[in-house]
């Protein structure tokens, strides 16, 4: 790889051995992926936000960075907290949460604690190069905003944050951003999460281009997150909607290598058949946008949920909901409005059977089932 003088300087250890190690990690990764150079990034987003007792190595590395006085060089946000307060087992499993947050604070990380960082705390512009590591956030940044990030891992994200560089390969390059698979829709009732769930499985690592449909911003988030969970998709386009797909000719740069058709029965096949059998209901993976909470809140108004129900959103949105009184109205309906990651929070509680309107949450959470928003509202007793 061809490095700049500044990158060579850091790699030689002139700014300390820990930063040199971070730079060496990025160079090794670049070489493994045949990158020709490291490029400057506009921001980083970290996925290492759970203070689990198992993540000793991660805490040790952050400790070393802090001990050398290292700080992030680009705006850097971080994923949600893991729901430590949700029972004794969670308090034990995530007992390092305080320590982790102290270290992130000392590194200068923005304490947004949300995977929907692109909603407010870390909003990239079209074409920005990033080093993000939350798959749903990478997907949104690439597909909906037209920024450029690979699906990075925990620790690679922090190496990029403290050096300000990432290896240039994959989704950072024009040639890997073209469409590959055309997705035709024969759907009467759109269910973006279910569509993403099936598409991730069918497309796996390709770049799907969905024929035009007027998805909302929230639907694009939920579609992309599910796709990134069931497959390794980190970029999709929607004809005439997302920024790199003004039309099919432009986005494909030739003919699609494959064409698939998604039918209503494909989407319906993701839904759990016995949604009443679940004993908790979860919305918000990725974290709900403010407008999603407001839409959901209308259904709970004047009702009382019949089983534990959780709406997961960012701390910033939660504060706004508290300030305007919406959080109180939700509490009166028996709804828990929280700012944790439901997958982390419910993983230690293996006996809880969660019904969720998130394709991503269903994919990762043991003992869970998928339901549309309407199915999930019915399951918690507020819709017939
Ligand atoms: Fe976010 Fe946790 Fe889901 S990080 S995308 S709420 S698995």
JSON list of C-alpha atoms in Angstrom, two decimals, residues 88-207:
[
{"chain": "A", "resi": 88, "resn": "UNK", "atom": "CA", "xyz": [-30.50, -9.24, 37.85]},
{"chain": "A", "resi": 89, "resn": "UNK", "atom": "CA", "xyz": [-28.94, -11.40, 35.14]},
{"chain": "A", "resi": 90, "resn": "UNK", "atom": "CA", "xyz": [-28.45, -8.36, 32.89]},
{"chain": "A", "resi": 91, "resn": "UNK", "atom": "CA", "xyz": [-26.84, -6.47, 35.76]},
{"chain": "A", "resi": 92, "resn": "UNK", "atom": "CA", "xyz": [-24.34, -9.31, 36.16]},
{"chain": "A", "resi": 93, "resn": "UNK", "atom": "CA", "xyz": [-23.66, -9.92, 32.44]},
{"chain": "A", "resi": 94, "resn": "UNK", "atom": "CA", "xyz": [-23.23, -6.21, 31.68]},
{"chain": "A", "resi": 95, "resn": "UNK", "atom": "CA", "xyz": [-21.46, -5.25, 34.90]},
{"chain": "A", "resi": 96, "resn": "UNK", "atom": "CA", "xyz": [-18.62, -3.59, 32.92]},
{"chain": "A", "resi": 97, "resn": "UNK", "atom": "CA", "xyz": [-20.98, -1.02, 31.38]},
{"chain": "A", "resi": 98, "resn": "UNK", "atom": "CA", "xyz": [-19.84, 1.83, 33.64]},
{"chain": "A", "resi": 99, "resn": "UNK", "atom": "CA", "xyz": [-16.18, 1.09, 32.94]},
{"chain": "A", "resi": 100, "resn": "UNK", "atom": "CA", "xyz": [-16.78, 0.90, 29.17]},
{"chain": "A", "resi": 101, "resn": "UNK", "atom": "CA", "xyz": [-18.62, 4.22, 29.14]},
{"chain": "A", "resi": 102, "resn": "UNK", "atom": "CA", "xyz": [-15.83, 5.92, 31.11]},
{"chain": "A", "resi": 103, "resn": "UNK", "atom": "CA", "xyz": [-13.31, 4.71, 28.54]},
{"chain": "A", "resi": 104, "resn": "UNK", "atom": "CA", "xyz": [-15.42, 5.82, 25.57]},
{"chain": "A", "resi": 105, "resn": "UNK", "atom": "CA", "xyz": [-15.87, 9.20, 27.22]},
{"chain": "A", "resi": 106, "resn": "UNK", "atom": "CA", "xyz": [-12.12, 9.55, 27.77]},
{"chain": "A", "resi": 107, "resn": "UNK", "atom": "CA", "xyz": [-11.56, 8.78, 24.08]},
{"chain": "A", "resi": 108, "resn": "UNK", "atom": "CA", "xyz": [-13.91, 11.61, 23.09]},
{"chain": "A", "resi": 109, "resn": "UNK", "atom": "CA", "xyz": [-16.69, 9.43, 21.68]},
{"chain": "A", "resi": 110, "resn": "UNK", "atom": "CA", "xyz": [-20.07, 11.18, 21.35]},
{"chain": "A", "resi": 111, "resn": "UNK", "atom": "CA", "xyz": [-22.38, 9.51, 23.92]},
{"chain": "A", "resi": 112, "resn": "UNK", "atom": "CA", "xyz": [-25.35, 9.17, 21.54]},
{"chain": "A", "resi": 113, "resn": "UNK", "atom": "CA", "xyz": [-25.82, 5.46, 22.40]},
{"chain": "A", "resi": 114, "resn": "UNK", "atom": "CA", "xyz": [-27.97, 4.65, 19.39]},
{"chain": "A", "resi": 115, "resn": "UNK", "atom": "CA", "xyz": [-27.61, 2.56, 16.26]},
{"chain": "A", "resi": 116, "resn": "UNK", "atom": "CA", "xyz": [-29.69, 5.14, 14.36]},
{"chain": "A", "resi": 117, "resn": "UNK", "atom": "CA", "xyz": [-26.77, 7.58, 14.68]},
{"chain": "A", "resi": 118, "resn": "UNK", "atom": "CA", "xyz": [-27.57, 8.95, 11.20]},
{"chain": "A", "resi": 119, "resn": "UNK", "atom": "CA", "xyz": [-30.85, 10.33, 12.55]},
{"chain": "A", "resi": 120, "resn": "UNK", "atom": "CA", "xyz": [-29.19, 13.21, 14.42]},
{"chain": "A", "resi": 121, "resn": "UNK", "atom": "CA", "xyz": [-25.81, 12.63, 16.02]},
{"chain": "A", "resi": 122, "resn": "UNK", "atom": "CA", "xyz": [-23.74, 11.60, 13.00]},
{"chain": "A", "resi": 123, "resn": "UNK", "atom": "CA", "xyz": [-25.30, 12.53, 9.67]},
{"chain": "A", "resi": 124, "resn": "UNK", "atom": "CA", "xyz": [-23.04, 11.91, 6.67]},
{"chain": "A", "resi": 125, "resn": "UNK", "atom": "CA", "xyz": [-23.28, 13.80, 3.41]},
{"chain": "A", "resi": 126, "resn": "UNK", "atom": "CA", "xyz": [-23.45, 12.18, -0.01]},
{"chain": "A", "resi": 127, "resn": "UNK", "atom": "CA", "xyz": [-20.06, 10.74, -0.96]},
{"chain": "A", "resi": 128, "resn": "UNK", "atom": "CA", "xyz": [-18.50, 10.99, 2.53]},
{"chain": "A", "resi": 129, "resn": "UNK", "atom": "CA", "xyz": [-16.14, 8.17, 3.36]},
{"chain": "A", "resi": 130, "resn": "UNK", "atom": "CA", "xyz": [-16.79, 6.56, 6.72]},
{"chain": "A", "resi": 131, "resn": "UNK", "atom": "CA", "xyz": [-15.64, 3.72, 8.91]},
{"chain": "A", "resi": 132, "resn": "UNK", "atom": "CA", "xyz": [-18.81, 2.45, 10.59]},
{"chain": "A", "resi": 133, "resn": "UNK", "atom": "CA", "xyz": [-19.37, -0.95, 12.08]},
{"chain": "A", "resi": 134, "resn": "UNK", "atom": "CA", "xyz": [-23.07, -1.28, 12.86]},
{"chain": "A", "resi": 135, "resn": "UNK", "atom": "CA", "xyz": [-24.48, -3.21, 9.89]},
{"chain": "A", "resi": 136, "resn": "UNK", "atom": "CA", "xyz": [-27.85, -1.45, 9.88]},
{"chain": "A", "resi": 137, "resn": "UNK", "atom": "CA", "xyz": [-26.19, 1.97, 10.10]},
{"chain": "A", "resi": 138, "resn": "UNK", "atom": "CA", "xyz": [-23.70, 1.10, 7.34]},
{"chain": "A", "resi": 139, "resn": "UNK", "atom": "CA", "xyz": [-26.63, 0.02, 5.20]},
{"chain": "A", "resi": 140, "resn": "UNK", "atom": "CA", "xyz": [-28.54, 3.28, 5.78]},
{"chain": "A", "resi": 141, "resn": "UNK", "atom": "CA", "xyz": [-25.45, 5.45, 5.20]},
{"chain": "A", "resi": 142, "resn": "UNK", "atom": "CA", "xyz": [-24.55, 3.67, 1.96]},
{"chain": "A", "resi": 143, "resn": "UNK", "atom": "CA", "xyz": [-28.00, 3.17, 0.51]},
{"chain": "A", "resi": 144, "resn": "UNK", "atom": "CA", "xyz": [-30.16, 6.04, 1.70]},
{"chain": "A", "resi": 145, "resn": "UNK", "atom": "CA", "xyz": [-27.56, 8.79, 2.15]},
{"chain": "A", "resi": 146, "resn": "UNK", "atom": "CA", "xyz": [-25.06, 7.80, -0.56]},
{"chain": "A", "resi": 147, "resn": "UNK", "atom": "CA", "xyz": [-22.11, 7.88, 1.86]},
{"chain": "A", "resi": 148, "resn": "UNK", "atom": "CA", "xyz": [-19.44, 5.17, 1.64]},
{"chain": "A", "resi": 149, "resn": "UNK", "atom": "CA", "xyz": [-18.57, 2.64, 4.31]},
{"chain": "A", "resi": 150, "resn": "UNK", "atom": "CA", "xyz": [-17.64, -1.01, 4.40]},
{"chain": "A", "resi": 151, "resn": "UNK", "atom": "CA", "xyz": [-19.16, -3.30, 7.02]},
{"chain": "A", "resi": 152, "resn": "UNK", "atom": "CA", "xyz": [-16.38, -2.97, 9.54]},
{"chain": "A", "resi": 153, "resn": "UNK", "atom": "CA", "xyz": [-15.84, -4.87, 12.75]},
{"chain": "A", "resi": 154, "resn": "UNK", "atom": "CA", "xyz": [-15.53, -3.82, 16.36]},
{"chain": "A", "resi": 155, "resn": "UNK", "atom": "CA", "xyz": [-11.87, -2.78, 16.96]},
{"chain": "A", "resi": 156, "resn": "UNK", "atom": "CA", "xyz": [-11.30, -1.93, 13.29]},
{"chain": "A", "resi": 157, "resn": "UNK", "atom": "CA", "xyz": [-13.84, 0.85, 13.91]},
{"chain": "A", "resi": 158, "resn": "UNK", "atom": "CA", "xyz": [-11.84, 2.21, 16.84]},
{"chain": "A", "resi": 159, "resn": "UNK", "atom": "CA", "xyz": [-8.55, 1.97, 14.88]},
{"chain": "A", "resi": 160, "resn": "UNK", "atom": "CA", "xyz": [-10.12, 4.15, 12.18]},
{"chain": "A", "resi": 161, "resn": "UNK", "atom": "CA", "xyz": [-11.63, 6.56, 14.74]},
{"chain": "A", "resi": 162, "resn": "UNK", "atom": "CA", "xyz": [-8.29, 7.25, 16.45]},
{"chain": "A", "resi": 163, "resn": "UNK", "atom": "CA", "xyz": [-6.25, 7.56, 13.25]},
{"chain": "A", "resi": 164, "resn": "UNK", "atom": "CA", "xyz": [-8.89, 9.13, 10.99]},
{"chain": "A", "resi": 165, "resn": "UNK", "atom": "CA", "xyz": [-8.21, 6.68, 8.12]},
{"chain": "A", "resi": 166, "resn": "UNK", "atom": "CA", "xyz": [-9.68, 3.56, 6.54]},
{"chain": "A", "resi": 167, "resn": "UNK", "atom": "CA", "xyz": [-8.41, 1.29, 3.74]},
{"chain": "A", "resi": 168, "resn": "UNK", "atom": "CA", "xyz": [-9.98, 2.07, 0.39]},
{"chain": "A", "resi": 169, "resn": "UNK", "atom": "CA", "xyz": [-11.69, -1.02, -1.00]},
{"chain": "A", "resi": 170, "resn": "UNK", "atom": "CA", "xyz": [-15.19, -2.51, -1.38]},
{"chain": "A", "resi": 171, "resn": "UNK", "atom": "CA", "xyz": [-18.07, -0.05, -1.04]},
{"chain": "A", "resi": 172, "resn": "UNK", "atom": "CA", "xyz": [-15.69, 2.92, -1.03]},
{"chain": "A", "resi": 173, "resn": "UNK", "atom": "CA", "xyz": [-15.06, 2.36, -4.75]},
{"chain": "A", "resi": 174, "resn": "UNK", "atom": "CA", "xyz": [-17.49, 3.21, -7.56]},
{"chain": "A", "resi": 175, "resn": "UNK", "atom": "CA", "xyz": [-17.26, -0.21, -9.19]},
{"chain": "A", "resi": 176, "resn": "UNK", "atom": "CA", "xyz": [-18.66, -1.99, -6.12]},
{"chain": "A", "resi": 177, "resn": "UNK", "atom": "CA", "xyz": [-21.66, 0.30, -5.80]},
{"chain": "A", "resi": 178, "resn": "UNK", "atom": "CA", "xyz": [-23.40, -0.58, -9.05]},
{"chain": "A", "resi": 179, "resn": "UNK", "atom": "CA", "xyz": [-26.59, -2.64, -8.94]},
{"chain": "A", "resi": 180, "resn": "UNK", "atom": "CA", "xyz": [-26.34, -6.38, -9.53]},
{"chain": "A", "resi": 181, "resn": "UNK", "atom": "CA", "xyz": [-29.76, -7.92, -8.90]},
{"chain": "A", "resi": 182, "resn": "UNK", "atom": "CA", "xyz": [-33.06, -6.40, -10.04]},
{"chain": "A", "resi": 183, "resn": "UNK", "atom": "CA", "xyz": [-35.90, -6.97, -7.57]},
{"chain": "A", "resi": 184, "resn": "UNK", "atom": "CA", "xyz": [-39.42, -6.80, -8.99]},
{"chain": "A", "resi": 185, "resn": "UNK", "atom": "CA", "xyz": [-42.34, -6.35, -6.63]},
{"chain": "A", "resi": 186, "resn": "UNK", "atom": "CA", "xyz": [-45.72, -8.08, -6.81]},
{"chain": "A", "resi": 187, "resn": "UNK", "atom": "CA", "xyz": [-46.94, -6.96, -3.43]},
{"chain": "A", "resi": 188, "resn": "UNK", "atom": "CA", "xyz": [-50.34, -5.62, -2.29]},
{"chain": "A", "resi": 189, "resn": "UNK", "atom": "CA", "xyz": [-49.41, -4.90, 1.34]},
{"chain": "A", "resi": 190, "resn": "UNK", "atom": "CA", "xyz": [-45.85, -3.67, 1.69]},
{"chain": "A", "resi": 191, "resn": "UNK", "atom": "CA", "xyz": [-43.94, -4.93, 4.71]},
{"chain": "A", "resi": 192, "resn": "UNK", "atom": "CA", "xyz": [-40.46, -3.45, 4.43]},
{"chain": "A", "resi": 193, "resn": "UNK", "atom": "CA", "xyz": [-38.90, -5.49, 7.25]},
{"chain": "A", "resi": 194, "resn": "UNK", "atom": "CA", "xyz": [-40.14, -8.77, 5.77]},
{"chain": "A", "resi": 195, "resn": "UNK", "atom": "CA", "xyz": [-38.97, -7.73, 2.31]},
{"chain": "A", "resi": 196, "resn": "UNK", "atom": "CA", "xyz": [-35.50, -7.01, 3.71]},
{"chain": "A", "resi": 197, "resn": "UNK", "atom": "CA", "xyz": [-35.51, -10.31, 5.60]},
{"chain": "A", "resi": 198, "resn": "UNK", "atom": "CA", "xyz": [-36.16, -12.33, 2.44]},
{"chain": "A", "resi": 199, "resn": "UNK", "atom": "CA", "xyz": [-33.92, -10.23, 0.23]},
{"chain": "A", "resi": 200, "resn": "UNK", "atom": "CA", "xyz": [-30.91, -10.65, 2.53]},
{"chain": "A", "resi": 201, "resn": "UNK", "atom": "CA", "xyz": [-31.31, -14.42, 2.24]},
{"chain": "A", "resi": 202, "resn": "UNK", "atom": "CA", "xyz": [-31.78, -14.36, -1.53]},
{"chain": "A", "resi": 203, "resn": "UNK", "atom": "CA", "xyz": [-29.14, -11.79, -2.49]},
{"chain": "A", "resi": 204, "resn": "UNK", "atom": "CA", "xyz": [-26.58, -12.59, 0.26]},
{"chain": "A", "resi": 205, "resn": "UNK", "atom": "CA", "xyz": [-23.66, -10.37, -0.81]},
{"chain": "A", "resi": 206, "resn": "UNK", "atom": "CA", "xyz": [-24.92, -8.69, -3.97]},
{"chain": "A", "resi": 207, "resn": "UNK", "atom": "CA", "xyz": [-26.25, -5.17, -4.48]}
]
